[in-house]
Coordinates of C-alpha atoms in Angstrom, one line a residue:
Chain A
M1 CA 9.0 -27.1 7.9
K2 CA 9.0 -24.0 6.2
R3 CA 8.7 -26.4 2.2
T4 CA 4.8 -27.5 3.6
S5 CA 3.5 -25.3 6.6
W6 CA 2.0 -23.1 4.2
Q7 CA -0.4 -25.8 2.8
E8 CA -2.2 -25.5 6.2
Y9 CA -3.2 -21.7 5.4
Q10 CA -5.3 -22.0 2.3
K11 CA -8.4 -20.1 1.8
K12 CA -10.7 -21.1 -1.4
V13 CA -10.2 -19.1 -4.3
A14 CA -13.6 -18.3 -6.8
D15 CA -12.9 -20.0 -10.1
D16 CA -14.8 -17.4 -11.8
D17 CA -17.1 -14.8 -12.4
Y18 CA -15.0 -11.7 -11.0
Y19 CA -16.0 -8.2 -9.5
Y20 CA -13.1 -6.2 -9.9
V21 CA -11.9 -3.3 -7.7
R22 CA -9.0 -1.0 -8.4
S23 CA -6.1 0.0 -7.0
C24 CA -5.6 4.0 -6.5
I25 CA -1.6 3.2 -6.1
R26 CA -0.7 0.8 -8.5
Q27 CA -3.0 3.0 -11.3
N28 CA 0.1 5.7 -10.5
F29 CA 2.7 3.5 -10.4
F30 CA 2.2 0.2 -12.8
P31 CA -1.3 0.9 -14.3
G32 CA 0.4 -2.4 -16.8
S33 CA -0.2 -5.2 -14.5
E34 CA -4.2 -4.2 -13.9
K35 CA -4.4 -4.1 -17.6
A36 CA -2.5 -7.5 -17.8
F37 CA -4.9 -9.2 -14.9
L38 CA -8.1 -8.9 -17.0
N39 CA -5.7 -9.1 -20.0
I40 CA -4.7 -13.1 -18.6
I41 CA -7.6 -14.0 -16.4
G42 CA -10.4 -12.6 -19.2
G43 CA -8.6 -13.1 -21.9
D44 CA -6.2 -16.1 -22.4
L45 CA -8.1 -17.8 -19.4
G46 CA -11.6 -17.0 -20.7
R47 CA -12.7 -15.8 -16.9
S48 CA -15.7 -13.5 -16.0
I49 CA -14.9 -10.6 -15.2
Y50 CA -17.0 -7.1 -14.5
E51 CA -15.8 -3.5 -13.2
N52 CA -18.0 -0.8 -12.6
P53 CA -16.9 2.2 -13.6
E54 CA -18.2 3.6 -10.4
H55 CA -16.4 2.3 -7.9
T56 CA -13.6 4.4 -6.0
T57 CA -11.5 4.7 -3.4
C58 CA -11.4 2.2 -0.4
T59 CA -10.0 4.8 1.8
G60 CA -7.2 3.0 2.5
I61 CA -4.2 5.7 2.3
G62 CA -6.6 8.1 4.4
Y63 CA -7.3 5.3 7.0
H64 CA -4.1 4.1 7.8
S65 CA -3.0 7.3 8.0
D66 CA -5.8 8.1 10.5
I67 CA -7.9 10.7 8.8
V68 CA -10.8 9.2 7.9
P69 CA -12.4 7.3 11.1
M70 CA -12.8 3.7 11.5
E71 CA -16.6 4.6 10.8
T72 CA -16.2 6.4 7.4
T73 CA -14.1 3.5 5.8
M74 CA -16.7 1.2 7.0
T75 CA -19.3 3.2 5.0
V76 CA -17.0 4.0 1.6
V77 CA -16.2 -0.3 1.9
A78 CA -20.4 -0.2 2.4
R79 CA -20.5 0.9 -0.7
Q80 CA -18.3 -1.2 -2.6
F81 CA -20.0 -4.1 -1.4
A82 CA -23.8 -2.8 -2.8
L83 CA -22.4 -2.1 -6.4
L84 CA -20.8 -5.4 -6.1
T85 CA -24.7 -6.6 -4.5
E86 CA -26.2 -4.5 -7.5
S87 CA -24.0 -6.6 -10.6
G88 CA -25.6 -9.5 -9.2
R89 CA -22.0 -10.3 -8.9
E90 CA -20.6 -12.3 -5.4
N91 CA -16.3 -12.6 -6.0
L92 CA -14.7 -9.9 -5.2
A93 CA -11.4 -10.0 -6.6
V94 CA -9.4 -6.7 -5.2
S95 CA -6.6 -5.0 -7.0
C96 CA -5.4 -3.7 -3.8
I97 CA -3.3 -5.0 -0.5
T98 CA -4.6 -2.1 1.6
S99 CA -8.2 -2.9 0.0
F100 CA -8.1 -6.7 0.4
G101 CA -7.0 -5.8 4.1
L102 CA -9.4 -3.7 5.0
Y103 CA -12.1 -5.7 3.0
T104 CA -11.3 -8.1 5.1
E105 CA -11.3 -6.3 8.5
M106 CA -14.7 -5.1 7.8
L107 CA -15.8 -8.0 7.0
E108 CA -14.6 -9.5 10.2
T109 CA -15.2 -6.8 12.2
W110 CA -18.2 -7.0 11.9
H111 CA -18.5 -10.5 12.5
E112 CA -17.1 -9.9 15.8
F113 CA -19.4 -6.8 16.7
P114 CA -22.8 -6.8 15.2
E115 CA -23.7 -3.3 16.4
T116 CA -20.8 -1.5 13.8
E117 CA -22.6 -3.7 11.2
E118 CA -26.2 -2.5 12.0
R119 CA -24.6 1.0 12.2
T120 CA -22.9 1.2 8.8
R121 CA -26.2 0.1 6.8
R122 CA -27.7 2.8 8.4
Y123 CA -25.3 5.0 7.3
L124 CA -25.2 3.7 4.0
K125 CA -28.8 4.1 3.3
E126 CA -28.5 7.5 4.8
A127 CA -26.3 8.6 2.3
T128 CA -26.3 6.7 -0.5
G129 CA -30.2 5.0 -0.3
R130 CA -28.1 1.7 -0.8
E131 CA -28.4 -1.7 0.4
F132 CA -25.9 -4.4 0.8
R133 CA -25.0 -8.0 1.0
K134 CA -22.0 -9.2 2.2
P135 CA -19.7 -10.9 -1.0
K136 CA -19.7 -14.6 -0.6
N137 CA -15.9 -15.2 -1.7
V138 CA -13.0 -12.1 -1.5
A139 CA -9.8 -12.9 -3.1
H140 CA -6.4 -10.6 -4.1
T141 CA -5.9 -10.6 -7.1
S142 CA -2.6 -12.5 -6.6
D143 CA -4.6 -15.1 -4.5
I144 CA -6.5 -15.5 -8.8
M145 CA -3.3 -15.2 -10.4
F146 CA -2.0 -18.3 -8.1
H147 CA -5.1 -20.2 -8.1
H148 CA -5.0 -20.6 -12.0
R149 CA -1.0 -20.8 -11.7
E150 CA -0.6 -24.2 -13.4
E151 CA -3.6 -23.5 -16.0
I152 CA -0.7 -21.0 -17.0
A153 CA 2.3 -23.0 -17.0
R154 CA 0.7 -24.7 -19.5
K155 CA 0.8 -21.6 -21.9
V156 CA 4.3 -21.0 -21.0
R157 CA 6.5 -19.4 -23.9
H158 CA 9.4 -17.6 -21.7
R159 CA 10.1 -19.8 -18.8
L160 CA 11.9 -18.6 -15.2
V161 CA 15.1 -19.9 -16.6
N162 CA 18.4 -18.3 -17.3
V163 CA 18.2 -19.1 -21.2
K164 CA 22.3 -19.5 -20.8
T165 CA 22.6 -21.9 -18.3
G166 CA 19.7 -23.6 -18.1
E167 CA 19.2 -22.9 -14.7
P168 CA 15.9 -21.5 -13.0
L169 CA 16.3 -17.5 -12.1
R170 CA 17.1 -16.9 -8.3
V171 CA 13.7 -15.1 -6.9
V172 CA 13.1 -12.9 -3.6
D173 CA 9.4 -12.4 -3.5
H174 CA 8.1 -9.4 -1.0
I175 CA 4.4 -10.1 0.1
G176 CA 2.4 -6.7 1.4
C177 CA 1.9 -5.8 4.8
H178 CA -2.0 -6.5 4.7
Y179 CA -2.0 -9.1 2.7
A180 CA -2.1 -11.6 5.9
K181 CA -0.5 -10.3 8.8
L182 CA -4.2 -8.8 9.4
F183 CA -5.6 -11.8 9.2
P184 CA -3.3 -14.7 8.4
K185 CA -6.0 -17.4 7.6
V186 CA -7.4 -15.3 4.4
G187 CA -3.5 -15.6 2.8
I188 CA -2.4 -18.8 1.1
G189 CA 0.9 -19.4 3.8
G190 CA -0.6 -17.6 6.2
A191 CA 1.6 -14.2 7.3
E192 CA 4.5 -16.3 8.1
F193 CA 5.0 -18.9 5.0
P194 CA 3.1 -16.3 2.4
H195 CA 3.2 -19.3 -0.7
V196 CA 0.5 -16.9 -2.9
L197 CA 3.7 -16.0 -4.7
A198 CA 6.3 -18.5 -4.2
G199 CA 3.9 -20.4 -6.0
M200 CA 3.4 -18.6 -9.4
V201 CA 7.5 -18.7 -9.2
E202 CA 8.2 -22.4 -8.6
A203 CA 5.0 -23.6 -10.9
W204 CA 6.3 -21.2 -13.6
G205 CA 10.1 -23.1 -13.7
G206 CA 12.2 -20.9 -11.0
E207 CA 13.7 -20.8 -7.4
V208 CA 12.5 -19.7 -4.4
I209 CA 15.4 -17.8 -3.0
D210 CA 14.9 -17.2 1.6
Y211 CA 16.3 -14.3 2.9
P212 CA 16.8 -13.0 6.8
E213 CA 13.8 -10.2 5.7
R214 CA 11.3 -11.6 3.7
R215 CA 8.9 -10.6 5.9
H216 CA 9.9 -7.1 6.8
C217 CA 7.4 -4.5 5.7
C218 CA 9.2 -2.7 2.7
G219 CA 9.0 0.7 4.3
F220 CA 5.5 2.5 2.6
G221 CA 4.4 3.2 6.4
F222 CA 2.0 5.2 5.2
R223 CA 2.7 9.1 7.5
N224 CA 5.6 8.2 6.6
Y225 CA 6.1 8.1 3.4
L226 CA 3.1 10.9 2.8
V227 CA 4.9 13.3 4.8
K228 CA 8.8 14.7 3.4
A229 CA 10.5 14.6 6.7
N230 CA 9.1 11.9 7.7
R231 CA 11.1 9.7 4.5
G232 CA 14.0 8.4 6.5
F233 CA 11.3 5.5 7.3
S234 CA 10.8 4.8 4.1
I235 CA 14.2 4.0 2.2
A236 CA 16.1 2.9 5.8
N237 CA 13.2 0.1 5.7
T238 CA 13.6 -0.4 1.6
H239 CA 18.1 -0.4 2.8
K240 CA 17.1 -3.2 5.1
K241 CA 15.5 -5.0 3.0
L242 CA 17.9 -5.5 -0.1
E243 CA 21.0 -5.5 2.2
S244 CA 19.2 -8.2 3.6
M245 CA 18.3 -10.3 -0.1
A246 CA 21.9 -8.9 -1.9
P247 CA 23.9 -11.6 -0.8
F248 CA 21.8 -14.7 -2.0
K249 CA 21.7 -12.6 -5.8
P250 CA 18.4 -12.5 -6.3
D251 CA 17.7 -12.4 -10.3
F252 CA 14.6 -10.0 -9.8
I253 CA 11.9 -9.4 -6.9
I254 CA 8.3 -10.6 -7.5
T255 CA 5.4 -8.3 -5.6
N256 CA 1.8 -8.3 -4.5
C257 CA 1.1 -5.1 -3.2
P258 CA 0.8 -1.6 -5.0
G259 CA 3.4 0.7 -3.6
C260 CA 6.4 -2.8 -2.5
P261 CA 7.0 -3.0 -5.9
M262 CA 7.5 1.6 -6.2
F263 CA 9.8 1.4 -3.2
L264 CA 12.0 -1.7 -3.7
D265 CA 12.4 0.1 -7.3
R266 CA 12.7 4.2 -6.2
W267 CA 14.2 3.3 -3.1
Q268 CA 17.6 1.7 -5.4
Y269 CA 17.9 4.9 -7.2
T270 CA 17.7 6.8 -4.2
I271 CA 20.9 4.5 -2.7
A272 CA 22.3 4.3 -5.8
E273 CA 22.7 8.1 -5.8
M274 CA 23.7 8.2 -2.4
E275 CA 26.3 6.1 -1.7
G276 CA 26.9 4.2 -5.1
T277 CA 25.8 1.0 -3.8
T278 CA 23.6 -0.8 -6.0
Y279 CA 22.0 -4.5 -4.9
G280 CA 21.8 -6.5 -8.3
Q281 CA 24.3 -8.9 -9.8
D282 CA 26.4 -6.9 -12.7
G283 CA 26.7 -3.7 -10.5
V284 CA 23.6 -2.6 -11.1
G285 CA 20.1 -2.4 -9.7
I286 CA 17.5 -5.6 -9.2
P287 CA 14.6 -5.1 -11.1
A288 CA 11.7 -5.1 -8.6
L289 CA 8.2 -6.5 -10.4
T290 CA 4.8 -7.7 -10.0
Y291 CA 3.4 -10.4 -10.7
E292 CA 1.3 -9.8 -13.3
E293 CA 4.2 -8.4 -14.9
V294 CA 5.5 -11.4 -14.2
A295 CA 2.3 -13.6 -15.6
G296 CA 3.0 -11.5 -19.0
L297 CA 6.2 -11.9 -19.6
V298 CA 6.5 -15.3 -18.9
M299 CA 3.5 -16.0 -21.4
G300 CA 5.0 -14.0 -23.9
Y301 CA 3.6 -10.4 -23.6
D302 CA 5.1 -7.2 -24.8
P303 CA 7.5 -5.4 -22.2
W304 CA 6.5 -2.3 -22.3
A305 CA 2.8 -3.4 -23.4
L306 CA 3.3 -4.4 -19.7
G307 CA 4.5 -1.0 -18.6
L308 CA 8.0 -2.2 -17.4
Q309 CA 9.2 1.2 -19.2
M310 CA 7.5 2.7 -16.2
H311 CA 10.0 0.9 -13.6
Q312 CA 13.1 3.3 -12.7
V313 CA 15.4 0.1 -12.6
N314 CA 16.0 -0.8 -16.1
V315 CA 14.6 -4.7 -16.5
E316 CA 16.6 -5.2 -20.1
P317 CA 18.8 -7.1 -17.4
L318 CA 16.1 -10.0 -16.6
L319 CA 15.0 -9.6 -20.0
D320 CA 17.9 -11.3 -21.4
K321 CA 18.1 -13.7 -18.9
M322 CA 14.9 -15.2 -19.6
G323 CA 15.4 -15.1 -23.6
V324 CA 12.1 -12.4 -23.8
K325 CA 12.5 -10.6 -27.4
Y326 CA 12.0 -6.5 -27.2
D327 CA 12.3 -4.0 -29.2
P328 CA 14.6 -0.7 -27.1
A329 CA 13.8 1.3 -29.8
A330 CA 9.3 1.3 -28.9
K331 CA 10.4 1.7 -25.1
Y332 CA 9.8 5.7 -24.6
L333 CA 7.0 6.0 -27.2
G334 CA 3.9 7.8 -26.6
L335 CA 0.5 7.3 -28.2
N336 CA 0.8 6.0 -32.0
G337 CA 4.5 5.4 -32.2
K338 CA 5.4 8.8 -31.0
Y339 CA 9.2 9.2 -30.0
I340 CA 8.4 11.1 -26.6
G341 CA 11.6 12.1 -25.4
K342 CA 13.8 9.9 -22.4
P343 CA 14.9 9.6 -18.6
A344 CA 18.1 10.6 -18.1
D345 CA 20.6 7.7 -17.5
T346 CA 21.2 7.2 -13.9
A347 CA 23.4 5.5 -11.1
V348 CA 20.9 2.6 -10.9
N349 CA 21.8 1.2 -14.2
I350 CA 24.6 2.1 -15.3
N351 CA 27.2 -0.9 -14.8
C352 CA 30.7 1.0 -14.2
G353 CA 31.1 -0.9 -10.6
T354 CA 30.9 1.5 -7.4
Q355 CA 34.1 3.3 -7.5
Q356 CA 33.0 4.8 -10.8
V357 CA 29.6 5.9 -9.8
I358 CA 30.7 7.3 -6.9
R359 CA 32.7 9.4 -9.3
N360 CA 29.8 10.7 -11.2
L361 CA 28.1 11.7 -8.9
Chain B
M1 CA -8.1 7.8 36.7
G2 CA -9.4 5.8 33.4
K3 CA -11.1 8.4 32.0
Y4 CA -9.0 7.9 28.9
F5 CA -9.5 4.8 29.1
D6 CA -12.6 4.7 29.3
R7 CA -13.0 6.4 26.1
L8 CA -11.3 4.4 24.1
M9 CA -12.7 1.2 25.0
E10 CA -15.5 2.5 22.7
D11 CA -13.4 2.6 19.8
V12 CA -13.4 -1.7 18.6
R13 CA -10.5 -2.1 17.4
M14 CA -9.2 -1.3 21.3
R15 CA -11.1 -4.3 22.5
E16 CA -9.6 -6.3 19.7
G17 CA -6.2 -5.3 20.0
L18 CA -6.0 -4.9 23.8
H19 CA -6.3 -7.8 26.4
S20 CA -3.6 -7.9 28.5
C21 CA 0.3 -6.9 28.0
M22 CA 2.8 -8.9 29.2
N23 CA 5.5 -6.0 28.2
C24 CA 7.7 -9.0 26.3
G25 CA 8.4 -6.4 23.8
V26 CA 8.4 -8.8 20.7
C27 CA 5.9 -5.8 18.8
T28 CA 8.9 -3.7 19.8
G29 CA 11.7 -5.8 18.4
L30 CA 10.0 -6.7 14.6
C31 CA 8.4 -2.7 15.0
P32 CA 9.8 -1.0 11.6
A33 CA 9.3 2.5 13.1
A34 CA 11.7 0.8 16.0
E35 CA 14.0 0.5 14.1
F36 CA 14.0 4.1 12.8
Y37 CA 12.5 5.8 15.5
D38 CA 13.7 6.1 19.0
Y39 CA 9.9 4.4 19.5
D40 CA 9.1 1.4 21.5
P41 CA 5.5 0.6 21.0
R42 CA 5.1 -2.0 23.8
Q43 CA 5.3 1.3 26.1
V44 CA 2.8 2.8 24.3
V45 CA 0.5 -0.1 25.0
N46 CA 1.7 0.2 28.5
T47 CA 1.1 3.5 29.3
V48 CA -2.2 2.6 28.1
Q49 CA -3.2 -0.6 29.9
M50 CA -2.0 1.4 32.9
R51 CA -5.1 4.0 33.0
D52 CA -3.5 6.0 33.8
D53 CA -5.0 9.9 32.1
E54 CA -2.4 11.9 32.7
E55 CA 0.6 9.3 31.3
I56 CA -1.9 9.2 28.5
E57 CA -2.7 12.5 27.6
K58 CA 1.0 13.2 27.7
L59 CA 1.0 10.3 25.2
L60 CA -1.9 12.1 23.1
K61 CA 0.6 14.9 22.7
S62 CA 3.5 13.4 22.2
D63 CA 5.7 12.1 18.9
A64 CA 5.6 9.0 19.9
L65 CA 2.4 8.7 18.9
W66 CA 3.1 8.7 15.3
Y67 CA 6.1 7.1 14.8
C68 CA 4.3 3.4 13.7
G69 CA 3.8 2.6 10.1
E70 CA 0.5 0.8 10.3
C71 CA 2.3 -2.4 8.9
M72 CA 0.7 -4.8 11.6
S73 CA 3.4 -6.7 11.5
C74 CA 3.0 -6.7 15.6
R75 CA -0.3 -8.5 15.2
P76 CA -0.2 -12.1 14.3
R77 CA 3.7 -12.7 16.5
C78 CA 2.6 -11.2 19.7
P79 CA 1.6 -13.9 21.8
R80 CA -0.9 -12.7 23.7
G81 CA -2.8 -12.0 20.7
N82 CA -2.8 -7.8 21.4
T83 CA -2.3 -5.5 18.0
P84 CA -0.1 -2.5 19.5
G85 CA -0.9 -1.1 15.8
Y86 CA -4.6 -1.2 16.2
V87 CA -4.3 0.6 20.1
I88 CA -2.2 3.2 18.7
Q89 CA -5.3 4.0 15.5
A90 CA -7.8 4.2 18.8
L91 CA -5.3 7.3 20.4
R92 CA -5.0 8.9 16.9
K93 CA -8.4 9.3 16.6
I94 CA -8.3 10.7 20.2
S95 CA -5.5 12.7 19.9
Q96 CA -7.3 14.6 16.5
E97 CA -10.4 14.9 17.9
D98 CA -9.2 16.9 21.3
G99 CA -6.6 18.6 19.0
F100 CA -3.7 17.1 21.6
F101 CA -2.0 16.0 17.8
A102 CA -0.9 19.8 17.0
E103 CA 1.0 20.2 20.2
S104 CA 4.1 17.8 18.7
E105 CA 5.8 18.0 15.6
K106 CA 5.0 14.8 13.8
G107 CA 1.2 15.0 15.0
R108 CA 1.1 18.6 13.1
Q109 CA 1.8 17.0 9.7
Q110 CA -1.9 15.3 10.0
L111 CA -3.0 18.6 8.9
V112 CA -1.2 18.0 5.1
I113 CA -2.3 14.5 4.3
K114 CA -6.1 15.8 5.7
R115 CA -5.3 18.5 2.5
V116 CA -3.7 16.3 0.1
I117 CA -5.0 12.5 0.6
G118 CA -8.2 13.5 2.6
G119 CA -8.8 16.2 -0.5
S120 CA -8.2 13.9 -3.0
I121 CA -10.4 10.9 -1.7
L122 CA -13.2 14.2 -1.9
S123 CA -12.3 15.6 -5.0
E124 CA -11.6 12.7 -7.2
G125 CA -12.7 9.3 -5.9
Y126 CA -9.0 8.0 -5.5
C127 CA -6.2 8.7 -2.5
L128 CA -4.1 10.0 -4.8
Y129 CA -3.2 10.1 -9.1
P130 CA -0.4 11.2 -10.6
K131 CA -0.5 15.0 -11.0
L132 CA -0.5 14.4 -7.2
V133 CA 2.8 13.3 -7.0
S134 CA 4.9 15.8 -8.4
P135 CA 8.2 14.8 -8.9
E136 CA 9.2 18.8 -7.0
L137 CA 8.3 17.3 -4.6
H138 CA 9.2 13.7 -5.2
P139 CA 12.6 13.8 -6.1
E140 CA 13.1 10.5 -5.1
Q141 CA 10.7 9.2 -7.6
G142 CA 13.8 9.3 -9.8
P143 CA 14.1 10.5 -13.4
V144 CA 11.4 8.1 -14.9
W145 CA 8.9 8.7 -13.0
A146 CA 9.4 12.8 -13.9
W147 CA 9.6 11.3 -18.0
I148 CA 6.2 10.0 -17.0
H149 CA 4.6 13.2 -15.6
E150 CA 5.6 15.0 -17.7
N151 CA 4.3 12.5 -20.9
D152 CA 0.9 11.6 -19.0
T153 CA -1.5 12.0 -21.7
Q154 CA 1.1 10.3 -23.6
I155 CA 1.4 7.1 -21.3
Y156 CA -1.2 6.5 -19.1
P157 CA -3.7 6.4 -22.3
Q158 CA -2.0 3.3 -23.5
F159 CA -3.3 1.2 -20.0
S160 CA -6.5 3.5 -19.9
P161 CA -9.3 3.2 -22.2
N162 CA -10.4 5.9 -20.5
Y163 CA -7.8 7.7 -18.8
R164 CA -9.5 11.0 -17.2
K165 CA -13.0 10.0 -18.6
A166 CA -16.2 8.4 -18.6
G167 CA -16.1 4.6 -18.3
P168 CA -14.2 1.5 -16.9
G169 CA -10.7 1.6 -16.0
P170 CA -7.6 3.3 -14.2
F171 CA -7.6 7.2 -14.2
R172 CA -11.2 7.0 -15.7
K173 CA -13.5 10.4 -14.1
I174 CA -15.9 9.6 -11.6
S175 CA -19.0 10.9 -11.8
E176 CA -20.0 14.2 -10.1
A177 CA -23.5 11.8 -8.7
T178 CA -20.8 8.9 -7.2
M179 CA -18.9 11.7 -5.7
D180 CA -21.4 13.2 -4.1
E181 CA -22.3 10.4 -2.4
I182 CA -19.6 10.0 -1.2
R183 CA -19.2 13.3 0.4
R184 CA -22.9 11.9 1.8
I185 CA -20.5 9.3 3.3
F186 CA -18.7 11.3 5.3
E187 CA -20.9 14.1 6.4
V188 CA -23.3 10.8 7.9
S189 CA -20.2 9.0 9.4
G190 CA -17.9 11.2 10.7
G191 CA -15.5 12.0 8.7
A192 CA -15.6 14.8 7.3
K193 CA -16.3 16.2 11.6
M194 CA -12.8 14.8 11.1
F195 CA -11.4 16.7 9.2
A196 CA -13.5 19.8 10.4
A197 CA -11.4 19.1 13.3
I198 CA -7.5 18.9 11.9
E199 CA -8.1 22.0 10.6
E200 CA -10.0 24.2 13.3
H201 CA -6.9 22.5 15.9
S202 CA -4.3 23.0 13.1
E203 CA -5.7 26.4 12.3
Q204 CA -5.7 27.6 16.4
K205 CA -1.6 26.1 16.6
A206 CA -0.2 27.7 13.3
R207 CA -1.6 31.3 14.8
E208 CA -0.2 30.4 18.5
M209 CA 3.3 29.5 16.1
G210 CA 3.4 32.8 15.0
F211 CA 1.8 32.1 11.6
A212 CA -1.7 34.2 9.8
G213 CA -3.1 30.8 10.2
A214 CA -2.8 27.5 8.7
N215 CA -1.5 28.8 5.6
D216 CA 0.8 27.3 2.5
S217 CA 3.7 28.1 4.8
Y218 CA 2.9 26.6 7.9
I219 CA 2.2 23.3 5.7
E220 CA 5.5 23.8 4.3
M221 CA 6.9 24.2 7.5
I222 CA 5.0 20.8 8.6
Y223 CA 5.7 19.2 4.8
T224 CA 9.6 19.3 5.7
H225 CA 10.2 20.6 9.2
D226 CA 12.6 17.4 10.9
S227 CA 13.6 18.5 14.2
G228 CA 16.4 15.7 14.5
T229 CA 15.1 14.8 17.6
H230 CA 13.0 11.6 16.6
T231 CA 16.5 9.2 15.6
Q232 CA 18.4 10.1 19.1
R233 CA 19.1 6.8 21.2

C-alpha cells in the first residue's frame, strides 16, 4: 500500500513564473539553500522567479508560540499577498514550511469563515492602504523542486550512488510537520505517505529507507526550543528520531523544513558531547541536508558554495561516497578567499569509537 | 457554567478544532509533548468540552496549557476530525488576555518570547536574525555556529549580495516604510494589544514574586528556571 498511496494526494504545482518568499530560520542557518534554489530553478532550469525585498516575516514563529494573535498574522499574510498582487504574479513559492502551513491555513480559514477574510481586508486597508488577490497557486519550494525533479535528473553530475560500491545511497527523509499535517491535501503524498522528498531521492538514484519514527516531529516545538528551560523537549524528540533511524544505516537525512535540518544536525553534536553517542556509520554523525543542498550536489555545485560548511556534522563522508570533488582548504574561507579560522573539532565528527569519545570528554 | 467555553467558541480555531471528543487518546499517543512531559492533550480537550468554568480556569492558569509544541501532529490522526492543537491555541489566547499565563512557571515564559521574537518582528521584520542566536544563550548550537556568529560579515555575504543592506536576498535591511506598515498592522489587528497584555501582567507578577519589575533578573529567571516537576510520572 505505502508504495502507491502517495499518488492519491497530488497537487498542481505551477511550472513557471514564481513569486518567492523567504524563511527567517533558513537565512540564519542555511542561507546557501535559498541561493541554490534560485540558481537551480531560476538559472539552470531557466524558470522566472521574482522576489520583492519589501516582504517580511509571516510572523509564524510568533504565531505558533502564541504571542501574535491570529488576526494579526492573517493581516501580515494578506500584506504578503498584496505584494504578490502588485507584482502581477500569481504563483507563490514559499521557502519556509511554517509559512507554507500558515498561508494555507489562512486561505482555508477565509474559505470556511468568510467573515475573517472580510475583517482581514478591512485591517489591511486601514493599516497599509493595500488590497490583495489570493494567489492562484501556493507551493512549497520542495513541491517545486519535486515538480522539476526529472529535468534535474537529466542534468545530473553525481547520482545518489556510492561510487565505490555502485549501490544506491540509503536516505531517510524528514518532512516538516506543517507541510501536510495541517492540510494533507496540499502535500504531495499527504500527511501519512509524503512523497515530496522521496520522489527527488528516487529520481536522482538513491534509495529511500523507511523507519518507525519517520513522521515524528524533529523536536522544534516552537516555545519548547525558544526558551532555554524547555529545550529538553527538543533534544528528547530529536533523540527519539535518531535512535529510530540509526539501525537502518542511513547515509544522510534529507529535509524540507527550515528548523528540522538544524535540529537534526545540532542535537547530534549535543548528544555526542553529553553521552558519547553518534548515529552514523563509521562512528560519526549522520549529515542532515536540505533538498536544495542535495539537488546542488547532484548537479555538481561546489559544496562550500552551497554552504555545507555551516553544518555541525561534517558532510565530507557523504561527498566522498558520491564522488564529489572538493577542496578541504577552501571550507573555512571568508570573503575574497580570506582564511577566517575554523571551528573546534567535536565528538560528533571524530571517528574514534564511543569509548574514546567518552574519554576525550 | 459555559462562560469560558462561549468565549473560546468565538475563536474560529475552536469551531474548526473541537466538535465532540470521544476520549480515545490517539492525540496523546502520538504527541511529542506527551512523550516528554507529564501531559495529556486528551484531558485538555475533555476539560474544555465539559464546559465547566472552574476547571477551564484552572487549566488557563496551569503549566499543562504550555507544553504543546504546536507541531499539529494530532490534527490528521484524530478519528473525529478534532485538532487539540487548535484548542490549545484558543486557550492560550484567553490565558494571555486575562493574565492567567503569569500564574504558571511555563506560562510566565511568554514574556521572554514576546520580547525576543516579538521584538525582532517589530524591529527587523524577521522572527529572528543571526545575532539573536548567541552562542552564550545557545551552547547546543556548537562550535560551527559560534564560528559563523563570530564571522558573520565574512560568511553571510557569500550567500547574500545585500547582507544588512537594501535590496533582495537573505538578511536584507527591510525599509522603515515597510516596518511602519507592519507596526500599524499590529496596532490595528490586536497584536500590539496582546503584547501590552503580556507586559502588563508579567510586570504585576514579577512584583508579586519580589522582583523590582519585569526586569533582566525576572527575564533570566523565566528563561532558565526549571522546577523539575514537569516530567514526573
